[in-house]
XYZ file of C-alpha atoms in Angstrom:
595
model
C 81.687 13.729 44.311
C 81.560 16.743 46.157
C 78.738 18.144 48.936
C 77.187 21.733 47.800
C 75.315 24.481 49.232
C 71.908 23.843 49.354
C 71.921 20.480 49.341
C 73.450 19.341 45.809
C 76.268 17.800 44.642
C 79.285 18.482 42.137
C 80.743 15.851 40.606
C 83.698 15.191 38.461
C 83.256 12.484 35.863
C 84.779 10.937 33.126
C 82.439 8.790 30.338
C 83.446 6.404 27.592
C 81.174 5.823 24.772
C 80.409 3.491 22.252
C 81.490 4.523 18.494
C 78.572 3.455 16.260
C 81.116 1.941 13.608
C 84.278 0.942 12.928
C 85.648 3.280 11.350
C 85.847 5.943 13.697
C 86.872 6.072 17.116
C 84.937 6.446 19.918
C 85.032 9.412 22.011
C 85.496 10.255 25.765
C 84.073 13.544 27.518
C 85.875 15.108 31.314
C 82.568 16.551 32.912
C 81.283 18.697 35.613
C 77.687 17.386 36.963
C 75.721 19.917 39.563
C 72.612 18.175 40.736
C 70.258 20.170 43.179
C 66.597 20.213 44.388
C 64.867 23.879 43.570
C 62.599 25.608 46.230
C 59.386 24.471 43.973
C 60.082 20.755 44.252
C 61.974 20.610 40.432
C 65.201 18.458 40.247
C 67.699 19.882 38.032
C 70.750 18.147 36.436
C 73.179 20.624 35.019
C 76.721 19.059 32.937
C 79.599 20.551 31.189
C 82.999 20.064 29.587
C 86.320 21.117 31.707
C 89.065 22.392 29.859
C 92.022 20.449 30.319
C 92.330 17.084 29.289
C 91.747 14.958 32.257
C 92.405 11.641 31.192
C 90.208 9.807 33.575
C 90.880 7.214 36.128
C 92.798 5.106 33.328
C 95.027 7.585 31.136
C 95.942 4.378 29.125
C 92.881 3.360 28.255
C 91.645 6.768 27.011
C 94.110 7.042 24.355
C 92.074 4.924 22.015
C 89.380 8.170 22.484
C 89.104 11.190 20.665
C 88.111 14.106 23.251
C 84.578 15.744 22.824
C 82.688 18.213 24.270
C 79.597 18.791 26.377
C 78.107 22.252 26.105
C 75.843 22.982 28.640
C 73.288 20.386 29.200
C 70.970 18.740 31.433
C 67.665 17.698 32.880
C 65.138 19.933 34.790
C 62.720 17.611 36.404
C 59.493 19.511 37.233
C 56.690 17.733 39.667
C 52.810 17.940 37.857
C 50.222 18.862 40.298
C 47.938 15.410 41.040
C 50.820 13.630 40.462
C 53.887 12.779 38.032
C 56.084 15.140 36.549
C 57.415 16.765 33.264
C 60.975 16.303 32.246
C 62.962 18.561 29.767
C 65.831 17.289 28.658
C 68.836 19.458 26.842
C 71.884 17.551 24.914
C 74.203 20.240 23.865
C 77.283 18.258 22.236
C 80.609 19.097 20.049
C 81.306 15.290 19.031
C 84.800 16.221 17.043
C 83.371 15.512 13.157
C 86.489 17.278 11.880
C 88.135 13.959 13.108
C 85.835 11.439 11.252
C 85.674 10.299 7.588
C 84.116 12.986 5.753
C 80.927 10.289 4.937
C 80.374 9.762 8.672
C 79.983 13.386 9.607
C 76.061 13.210 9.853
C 76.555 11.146 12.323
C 78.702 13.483 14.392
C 77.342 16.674 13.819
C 73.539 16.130 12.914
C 71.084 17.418 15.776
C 68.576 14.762 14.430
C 70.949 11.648 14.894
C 71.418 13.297 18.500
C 68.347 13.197 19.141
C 67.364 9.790 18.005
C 70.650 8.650 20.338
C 70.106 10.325 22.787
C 67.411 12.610 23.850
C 64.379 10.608 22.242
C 65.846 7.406 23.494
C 66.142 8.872 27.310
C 62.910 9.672 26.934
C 61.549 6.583 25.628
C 63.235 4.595 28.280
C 61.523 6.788 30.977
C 58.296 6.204 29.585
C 58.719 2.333 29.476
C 59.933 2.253 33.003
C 57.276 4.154 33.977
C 54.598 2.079 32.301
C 56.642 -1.087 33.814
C 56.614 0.310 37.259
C 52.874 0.496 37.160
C 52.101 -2.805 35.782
C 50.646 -1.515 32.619
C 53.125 -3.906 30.621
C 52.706 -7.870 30.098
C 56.037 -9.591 28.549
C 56.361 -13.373 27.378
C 57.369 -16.596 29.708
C 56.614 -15.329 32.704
C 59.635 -13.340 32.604
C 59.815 -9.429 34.909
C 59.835 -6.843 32.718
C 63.001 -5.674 34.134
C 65.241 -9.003 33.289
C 63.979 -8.855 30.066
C 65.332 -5.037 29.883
C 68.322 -6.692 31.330
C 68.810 -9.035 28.384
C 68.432 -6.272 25.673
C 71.015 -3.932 27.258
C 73.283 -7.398 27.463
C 72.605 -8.016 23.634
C 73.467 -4.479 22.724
C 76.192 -4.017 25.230
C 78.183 -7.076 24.189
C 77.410 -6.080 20.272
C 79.108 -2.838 20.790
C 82.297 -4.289 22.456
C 82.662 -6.454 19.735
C 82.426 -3.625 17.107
C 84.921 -0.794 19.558
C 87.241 -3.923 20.781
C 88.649 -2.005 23.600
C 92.043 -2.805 24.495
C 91.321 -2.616 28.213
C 88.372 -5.019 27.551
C 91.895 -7.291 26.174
C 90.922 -7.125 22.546
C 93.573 -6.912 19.634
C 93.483 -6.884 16.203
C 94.662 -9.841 14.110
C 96.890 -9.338 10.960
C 95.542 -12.339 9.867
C 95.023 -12.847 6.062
C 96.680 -9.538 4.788
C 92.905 -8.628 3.129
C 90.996 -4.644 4.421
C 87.069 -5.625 3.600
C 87.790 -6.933 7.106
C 89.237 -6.627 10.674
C 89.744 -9.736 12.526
C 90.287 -9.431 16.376
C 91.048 -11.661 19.265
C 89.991 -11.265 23.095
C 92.209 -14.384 24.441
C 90.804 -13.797 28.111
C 87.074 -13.376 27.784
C 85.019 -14.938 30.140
C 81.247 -14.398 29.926
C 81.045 -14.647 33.652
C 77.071 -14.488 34.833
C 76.456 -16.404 37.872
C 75.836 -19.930 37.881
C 76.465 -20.131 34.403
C 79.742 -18.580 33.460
C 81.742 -19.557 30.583
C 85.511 -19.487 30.405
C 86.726 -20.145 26.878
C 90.031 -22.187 26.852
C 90.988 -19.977 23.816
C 88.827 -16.826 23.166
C 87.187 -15.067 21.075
C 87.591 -14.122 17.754
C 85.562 -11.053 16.039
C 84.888 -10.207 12.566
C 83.775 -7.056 11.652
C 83.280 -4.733 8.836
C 81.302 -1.389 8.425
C 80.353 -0.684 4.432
C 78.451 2.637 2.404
C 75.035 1.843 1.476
C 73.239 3.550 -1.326
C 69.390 3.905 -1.385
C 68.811 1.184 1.127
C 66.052 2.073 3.805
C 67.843 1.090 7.015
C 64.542 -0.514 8.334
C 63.781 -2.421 4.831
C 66.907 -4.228 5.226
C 67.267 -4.687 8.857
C 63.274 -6.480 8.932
C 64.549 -8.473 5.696
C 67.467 -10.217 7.800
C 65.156 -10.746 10.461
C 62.606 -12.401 8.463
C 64.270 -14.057 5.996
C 67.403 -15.714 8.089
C 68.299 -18.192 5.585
C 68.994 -15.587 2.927
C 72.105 -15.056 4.613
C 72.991 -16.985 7.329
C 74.107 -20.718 7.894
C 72.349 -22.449 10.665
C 75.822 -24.862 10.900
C 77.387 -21.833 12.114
C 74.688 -20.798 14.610
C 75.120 -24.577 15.772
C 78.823 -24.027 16.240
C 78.804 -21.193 18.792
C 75.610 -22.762 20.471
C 77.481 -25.777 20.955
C 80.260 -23.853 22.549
C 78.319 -21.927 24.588
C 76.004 -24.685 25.845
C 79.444 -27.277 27.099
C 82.384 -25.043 26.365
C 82.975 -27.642 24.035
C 84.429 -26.540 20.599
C 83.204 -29.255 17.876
C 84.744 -27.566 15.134
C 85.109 -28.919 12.786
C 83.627 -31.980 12.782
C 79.995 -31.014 14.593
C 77.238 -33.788 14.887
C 75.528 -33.891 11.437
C 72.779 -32.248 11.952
C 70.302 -31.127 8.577
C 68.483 -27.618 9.128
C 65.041 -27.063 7.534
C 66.009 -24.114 7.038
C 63.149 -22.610 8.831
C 63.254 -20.165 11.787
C 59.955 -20.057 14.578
C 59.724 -16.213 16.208
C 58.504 -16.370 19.545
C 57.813 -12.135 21.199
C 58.957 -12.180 24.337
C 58.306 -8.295 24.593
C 58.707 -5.019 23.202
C 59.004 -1.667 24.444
C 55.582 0.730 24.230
C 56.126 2.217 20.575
C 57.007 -1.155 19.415
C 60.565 0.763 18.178
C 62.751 -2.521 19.735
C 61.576 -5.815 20.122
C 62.951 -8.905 22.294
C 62.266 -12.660 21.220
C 63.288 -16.015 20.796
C 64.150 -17.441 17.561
C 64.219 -21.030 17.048
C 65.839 -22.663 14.652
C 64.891 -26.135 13.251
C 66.762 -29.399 12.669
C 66.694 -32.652 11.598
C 69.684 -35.058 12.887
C 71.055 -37.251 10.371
C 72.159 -40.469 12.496
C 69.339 -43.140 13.505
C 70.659 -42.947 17.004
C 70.630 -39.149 17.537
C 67.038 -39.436 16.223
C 65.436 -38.706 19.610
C 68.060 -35.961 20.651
C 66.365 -32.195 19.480
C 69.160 -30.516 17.234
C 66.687 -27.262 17.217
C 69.127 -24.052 18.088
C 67.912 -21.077 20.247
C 68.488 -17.347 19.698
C 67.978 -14.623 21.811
C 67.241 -11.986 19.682
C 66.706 -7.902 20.030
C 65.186 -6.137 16.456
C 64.744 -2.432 16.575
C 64.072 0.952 13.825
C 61.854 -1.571 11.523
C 59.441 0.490 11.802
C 61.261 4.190 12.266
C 60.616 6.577 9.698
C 62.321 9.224 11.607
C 65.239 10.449 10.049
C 68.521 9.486 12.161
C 67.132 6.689 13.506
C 69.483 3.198 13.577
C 68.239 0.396 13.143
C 69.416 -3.071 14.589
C 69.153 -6.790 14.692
C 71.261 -8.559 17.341
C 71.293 -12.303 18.189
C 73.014 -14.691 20.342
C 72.689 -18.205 21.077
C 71.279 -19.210 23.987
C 70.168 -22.202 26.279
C 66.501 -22.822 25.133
C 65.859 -23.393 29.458
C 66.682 -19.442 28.829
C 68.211 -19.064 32.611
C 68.447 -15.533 34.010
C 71.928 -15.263 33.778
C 72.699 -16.760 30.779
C 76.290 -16.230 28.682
C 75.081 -14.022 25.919
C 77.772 -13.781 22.703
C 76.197 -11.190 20.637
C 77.065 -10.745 16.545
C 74.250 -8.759 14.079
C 73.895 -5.847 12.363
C 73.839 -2.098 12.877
C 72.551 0.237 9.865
C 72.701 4.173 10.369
C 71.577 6.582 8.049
C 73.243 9.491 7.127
C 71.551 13.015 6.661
C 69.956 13.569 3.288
C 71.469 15.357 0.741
C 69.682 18.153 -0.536
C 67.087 16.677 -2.899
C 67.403 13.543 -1.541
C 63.679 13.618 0.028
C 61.084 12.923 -2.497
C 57.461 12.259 -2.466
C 57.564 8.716 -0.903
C 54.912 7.561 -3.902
C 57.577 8.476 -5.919
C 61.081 7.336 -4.744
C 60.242 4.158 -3.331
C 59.492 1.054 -5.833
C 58.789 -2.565 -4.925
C 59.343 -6.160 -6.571
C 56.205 -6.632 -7.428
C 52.869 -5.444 -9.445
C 51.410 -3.664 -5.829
C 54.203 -1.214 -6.597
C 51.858 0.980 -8.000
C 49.885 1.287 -4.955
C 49.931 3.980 -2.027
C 52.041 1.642 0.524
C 50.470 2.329 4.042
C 52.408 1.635 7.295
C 51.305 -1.981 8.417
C 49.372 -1.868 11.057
C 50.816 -4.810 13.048
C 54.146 -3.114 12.543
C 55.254 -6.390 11.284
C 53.672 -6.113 6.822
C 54.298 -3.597 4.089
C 57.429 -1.948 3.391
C 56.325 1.284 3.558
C 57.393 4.337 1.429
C 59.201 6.580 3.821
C 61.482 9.376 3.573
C 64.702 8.075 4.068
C 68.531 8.941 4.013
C 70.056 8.050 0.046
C 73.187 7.242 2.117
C 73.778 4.973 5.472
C 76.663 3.039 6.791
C 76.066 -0.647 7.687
C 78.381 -2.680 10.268
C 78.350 -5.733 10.880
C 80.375 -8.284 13.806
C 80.310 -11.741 14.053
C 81.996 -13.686 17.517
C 83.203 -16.797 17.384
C 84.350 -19.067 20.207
C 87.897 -21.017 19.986
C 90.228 -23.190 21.574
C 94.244 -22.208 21.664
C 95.019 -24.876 18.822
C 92.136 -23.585 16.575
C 92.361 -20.192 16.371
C 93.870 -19.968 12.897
C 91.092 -22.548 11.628
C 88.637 -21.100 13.513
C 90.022 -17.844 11.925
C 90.226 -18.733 8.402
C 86.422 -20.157 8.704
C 85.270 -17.134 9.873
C 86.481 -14.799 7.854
C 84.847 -17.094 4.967
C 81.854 -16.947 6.698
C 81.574 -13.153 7.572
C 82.576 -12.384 4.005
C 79.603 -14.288 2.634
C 77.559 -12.782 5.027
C 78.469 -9.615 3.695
C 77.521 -10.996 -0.098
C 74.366 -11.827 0.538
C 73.928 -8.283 2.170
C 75.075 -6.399 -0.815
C 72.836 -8.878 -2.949
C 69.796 -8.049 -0.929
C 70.633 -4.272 -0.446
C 70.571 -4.337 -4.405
C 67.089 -5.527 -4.326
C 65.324 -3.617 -2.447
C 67.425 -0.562 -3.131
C 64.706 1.783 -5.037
C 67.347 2.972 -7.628
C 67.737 -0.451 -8.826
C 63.897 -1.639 -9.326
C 63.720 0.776 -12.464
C 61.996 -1.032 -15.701
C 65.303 -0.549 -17.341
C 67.236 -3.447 -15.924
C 64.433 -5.708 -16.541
C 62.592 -5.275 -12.802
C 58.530 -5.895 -12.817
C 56.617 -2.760 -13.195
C 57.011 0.421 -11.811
C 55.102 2.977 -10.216
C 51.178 3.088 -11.574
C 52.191 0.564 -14.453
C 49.524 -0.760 -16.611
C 50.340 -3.939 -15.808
C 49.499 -3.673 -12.216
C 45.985 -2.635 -13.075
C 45.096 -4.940 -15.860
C 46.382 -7.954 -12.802
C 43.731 -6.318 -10.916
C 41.440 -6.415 -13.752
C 41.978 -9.815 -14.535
C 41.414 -10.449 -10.318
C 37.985 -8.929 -10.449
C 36.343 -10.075 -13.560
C 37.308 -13.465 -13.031
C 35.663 -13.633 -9.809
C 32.765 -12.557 -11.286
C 32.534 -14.712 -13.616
C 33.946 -18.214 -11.616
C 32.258 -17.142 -8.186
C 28.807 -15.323 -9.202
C 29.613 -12.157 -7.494
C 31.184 -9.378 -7.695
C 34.463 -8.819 -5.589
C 34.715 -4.729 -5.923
C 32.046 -3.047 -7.608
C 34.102 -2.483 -10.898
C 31.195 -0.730 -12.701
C 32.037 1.957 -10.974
C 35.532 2.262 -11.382
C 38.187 1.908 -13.830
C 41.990 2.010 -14.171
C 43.892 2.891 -11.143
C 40.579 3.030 -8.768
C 40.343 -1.223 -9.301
C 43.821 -1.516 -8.002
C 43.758 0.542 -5.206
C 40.258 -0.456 -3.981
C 41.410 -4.034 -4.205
C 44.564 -2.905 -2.334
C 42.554 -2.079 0.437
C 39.651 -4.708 0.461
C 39.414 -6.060 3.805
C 39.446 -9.508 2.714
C 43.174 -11.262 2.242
C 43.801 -11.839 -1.200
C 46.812 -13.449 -2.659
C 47.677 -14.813 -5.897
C 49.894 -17.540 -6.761
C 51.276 -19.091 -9.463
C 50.792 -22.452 -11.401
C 53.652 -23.883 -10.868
C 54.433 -27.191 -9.540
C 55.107 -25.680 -6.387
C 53.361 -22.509 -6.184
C 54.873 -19.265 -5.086
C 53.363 -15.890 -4.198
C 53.180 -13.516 -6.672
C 50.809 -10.823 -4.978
C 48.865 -9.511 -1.962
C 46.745 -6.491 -0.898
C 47.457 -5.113 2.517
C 45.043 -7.315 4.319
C 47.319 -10.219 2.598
C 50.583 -9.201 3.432
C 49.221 -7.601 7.309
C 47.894 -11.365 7.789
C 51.313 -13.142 6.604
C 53.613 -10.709 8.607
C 55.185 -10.340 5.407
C 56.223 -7.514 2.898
C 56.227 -7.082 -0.893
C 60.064 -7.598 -1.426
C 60.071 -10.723 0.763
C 56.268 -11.997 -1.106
C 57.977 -14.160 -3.359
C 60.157 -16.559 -1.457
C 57.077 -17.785 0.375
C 55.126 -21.053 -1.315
C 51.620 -21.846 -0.898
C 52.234 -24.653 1.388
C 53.693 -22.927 4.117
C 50.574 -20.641 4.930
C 48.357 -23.459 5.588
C 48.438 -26.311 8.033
C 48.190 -30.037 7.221
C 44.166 -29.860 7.275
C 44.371 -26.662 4.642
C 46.521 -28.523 2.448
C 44.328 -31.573 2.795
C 41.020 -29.404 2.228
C 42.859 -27.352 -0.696
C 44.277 -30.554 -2.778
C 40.952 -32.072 -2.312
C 39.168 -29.033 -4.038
C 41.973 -28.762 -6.821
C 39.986 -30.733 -9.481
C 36.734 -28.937 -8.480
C 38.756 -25.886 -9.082
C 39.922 -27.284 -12.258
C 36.428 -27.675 -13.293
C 34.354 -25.017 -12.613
C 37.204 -22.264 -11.812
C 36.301 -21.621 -8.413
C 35.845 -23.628 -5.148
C 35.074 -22.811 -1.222
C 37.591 -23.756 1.263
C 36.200 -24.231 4.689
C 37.415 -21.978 7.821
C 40.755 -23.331 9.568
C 43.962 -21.872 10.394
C 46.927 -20.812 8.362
C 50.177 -19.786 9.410
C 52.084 -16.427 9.039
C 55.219 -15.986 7.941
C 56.511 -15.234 12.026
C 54.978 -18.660 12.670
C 51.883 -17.319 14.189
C 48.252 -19.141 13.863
C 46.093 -17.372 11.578
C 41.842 -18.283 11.967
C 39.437 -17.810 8.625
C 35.829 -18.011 8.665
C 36.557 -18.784 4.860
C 38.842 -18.667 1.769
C 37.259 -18.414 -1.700
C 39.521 -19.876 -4.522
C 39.428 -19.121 -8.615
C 41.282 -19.205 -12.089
C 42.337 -15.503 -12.637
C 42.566 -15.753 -16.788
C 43.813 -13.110 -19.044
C 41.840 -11.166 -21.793
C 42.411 -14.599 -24.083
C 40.914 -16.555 -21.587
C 44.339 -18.464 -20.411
C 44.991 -18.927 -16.915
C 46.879 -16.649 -15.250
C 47.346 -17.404 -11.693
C 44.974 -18.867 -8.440
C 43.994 -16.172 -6.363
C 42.673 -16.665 -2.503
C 40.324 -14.575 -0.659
C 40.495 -15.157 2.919
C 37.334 -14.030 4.870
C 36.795 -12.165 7.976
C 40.473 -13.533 9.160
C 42.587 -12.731 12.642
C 45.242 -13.677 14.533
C 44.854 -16.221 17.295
């Protein structure tokens, strides 16, 4: 740093950043900062490249960089009168795309992923500090806003070492099992050192990582189906392993404490940031021991967690889901050891955009319905224009002792490769270009079949209840479905089945689960109510039975997020077919909210 004229300041710097994948590197800029105060109060922050190559402070280090460029860019920082200011920001960057895969270009040389990265992000950030600083935000467990900041940027932080594996940070690959789907590396001197509570591993750490194409998979879709549906692809024996480890910097593998997981997951909010774009909480996962005498001991695992882009319909925006195990005291400085997930889309081909009605298809008979945003940012896939391509990566960390790296190895590898299965298996599913009629999907887009279900919803009603549920004399065809789509009431149907599963919802139904039409149908009809709904519903089945229809009293059900939902009411009937046979139950939940 040098002293200017006028009060400013020149500065030299050198900046690292993180690559966003694997399968680039990540790149390194030699800058010029000139920071100075203007006669009318403004602040203005001007940077640029230097020619040369000026290596930095560690010339070693920066050979794992590629060189870019910063064009002329900055901040100007003008004061409002009455208070505040107004801040224009400028990123002017030549990232090097000639040096990337020719697939991962977008990401290097679009101005909208800049933006999103970058300039929207800064600018975010301000904002939420801002509406910190004055007290306008409340976060979860008593915690300051700004140690809950700290734990996101920890999360992501520690993510993106695993995924860059910097040799300076003592990571080195592995030639471990000879296979490329993925890249094994070692860090045999990490120490999560915070405080109080630092952890030296006797061993290290070992990270598995891989970074695939995706085709037609909306980055948030995905990225909110992980995070809701954890047991699709995770196992919670794993999650016990590295909790373990953490917790004693003891390494039972592989003979852990038996422990049986429910295989359900509890999310508690401990914040989010003011457009709800990234969101912090606590994930609890539960379990049964499997020993009389560990009966008493809790074998429930804790995740810190950090979700964000489920909601961003902006094109170039990533989206993320990061978790770590953590101490469920949840001190301050807590070791974090962050794996997850990291989609980013790609620029759109031309053509690629379509009418969102059009190019976006569900699993289920609502597909023929105008998907809205959900307004709890938490229901609804919605239909948004997104990028045909993106580029998923994925790194898991895994704790070891010297003697069991190559078994800890070997399980991992297993374990991140099955991760990656289930991926693919879900990115199939929702992927819009495979939901078409043709390989045997439900219905598509405005089907018949959606409206006659809503046909079938309506008239039998009627005829059960006494009433009419839409006023269906006045519409026909398409106008049922969508009118029952957006009755205010939470309807869902569910099939007769020994154990009954989902098979449908209107908005209200799927804003009141927290739940989306993919996800609809791994949920069963006794996990939305509590023990004194199930009571009141199995003592109304034969009534139901009877006379097709029953009234449930009000109570409280449960979302799929584990939050308490109140009803004043739920209204239950036979839905039957045009030859009278029954169909399905449906459920209309009355004038219901969140507690």
């Amino acid at each position: 740093m040098f002293q200017a004229g006028n009060g400013g300041t020149i500065e030299l710097l050198y900046t690292q950043t993180y690559a966003p994948t694997i399968l680039a590197p990540a790149r390194d800029f030699w800058t010029l900062r000139y920071t100075t105060t203007l006669e009318n109060g403004s602040l203005v922050v001007c940077e640029r490249s230097l020619s040369g190559t000026g290596a930095g402070p560690n010339p070693a280090a920066a050979s794992q960089f590629v060189r870019a460029d910063i064009l002329p860019s900055g901040y100007l920082i003008r004061p409002c009168d009455g208070g505040g200011s107004i801040i224009h920001i400028v990123d002017h960057l030549n990232l090097g795309a000639w040096s990337v895969p020719e697939v991962l270009r977008p990401l290097y040389e679009s101005s909208k992923v800049v933006a999103q990265k970058m300039t929207i992000a800064a600018l975010r950030y301000i904002r939420q500090i801002a509406q910190e600083t004055s007290g306008e935000v409340v976060y979860g467990l008593g915690r300051q806003p700004a140690v809950l900041r700290t734990f996101s940027q920890r999360l992501i932080r520690g993510f993106n070492d695993a995924i860059n594996g910097f040799s300076d940070d003592s990571w080195s690959i592995l030639n471990f099992d000879g296979a490329e789907d993925v890249v094994v590396a070692v860090n045999s001197s990490k120490n999560l050192s915070t405080g109080t509570n630092a952890v030296s591993f006797l061993g290290g750490i070992l990270c598995v990582k891989a970074s695939m194409l995706l085709q037609n998979v909306p980055p948030g879709v995905l990225i909110r189906f992980l995070r809701e549906h954890r047991s699709e692809w995770a196992d919670f024996n794993v999650d016990a392993y590295s909790a373990a480890a953490l917790k004693a910097s003891s390494y039972s593998y592989p003979g852990m404490r038996p422990t049986r997981f429910t295989g359900s997951q509890i999310i508690m909010p401990l914040g989010h940031t003011i457009e709800h774009e990234e969101m912090l909480e606590m994930i609890r996962l539960e379990g049964d021991p499997l020993s009389h005498e560990d009966a008493y001991i809790s074998r429930d695992i804790h995740l810190l967690q950090m979700c964000s882009g489920v909601d961003e319909n902006t094109v170039g925006a990533c989206s993320e889901l990061v978790f770590a195990p953590i101490d469920e005291m949840f001190p301050d400085d807590a070791p974090l050891l962050p794996s997850g997930f990291r989609v980013n889309p790609l620029d759109p081909k031309s053509g690629d955009l379509q009418d969102p009605l059009t190019s976006f298809k569900t699993l289920d008979l609502t597909s023929s319905l105008e998907v809205r945003p959900a307004a709890n940012h938490a229901a609804g896939y919605a239909a948004s224009s997104f990028s045909a391509r993106s580029v998923l990566t994925l790194a898991f960390q895994f704790p070891f002792e010297r003697n069991l790296q190559e078994s800890v190895a070997t399980f991992a590898c297993q374990y991140v490769r099955s991760v990656i299965s289930s991926v693919q298996r879900v990115s199939m599913a929702i992927s819009p270009s495979s939901l078409s009629p043709a390989i045997g999907q439900k219905p598509s887009i405005r089907s018949p079949e959606a409206v006659t279900l809503a046909h079938w919803i309506c008239q039998s009603y009627s005829y059960h209840v006494g009433a009419e549920l839409l006023r269906t004399d006045s519409l026909s065809g398409e106008l049922i479905l969508k009118t029952l789509w957006h009755h205010q009431d939470a309807i869902l149907c569910c099939s007769l089945k020994a154990l009954p599963v989902l098979t449908f919802a209107n908005q209200a139904g799927l804003d009141m689960l927290e739940t989306t039409l993919v996800a609809l149908q791994d949920i069963t009809l006794d996990k939305i109510f509590d023990d004194s709904g199930r009571k009141a519903m199995f003592s109304e089945f034969a009534k139901i039975t009877q006379q097709g229809f029953s009234y449930l009293p009000g109570g409280i059900c449960l979302s799929t997020m584990g939050r308490h939902v109140s009803y004043e009411q739920a209204i239950v009937w036979k839905v039957a077919a045009e030859d009278n046979a029954v169909h399905c139950l449906a459920f209309a939940f009355v004038n219901w909210s969140f507690v």
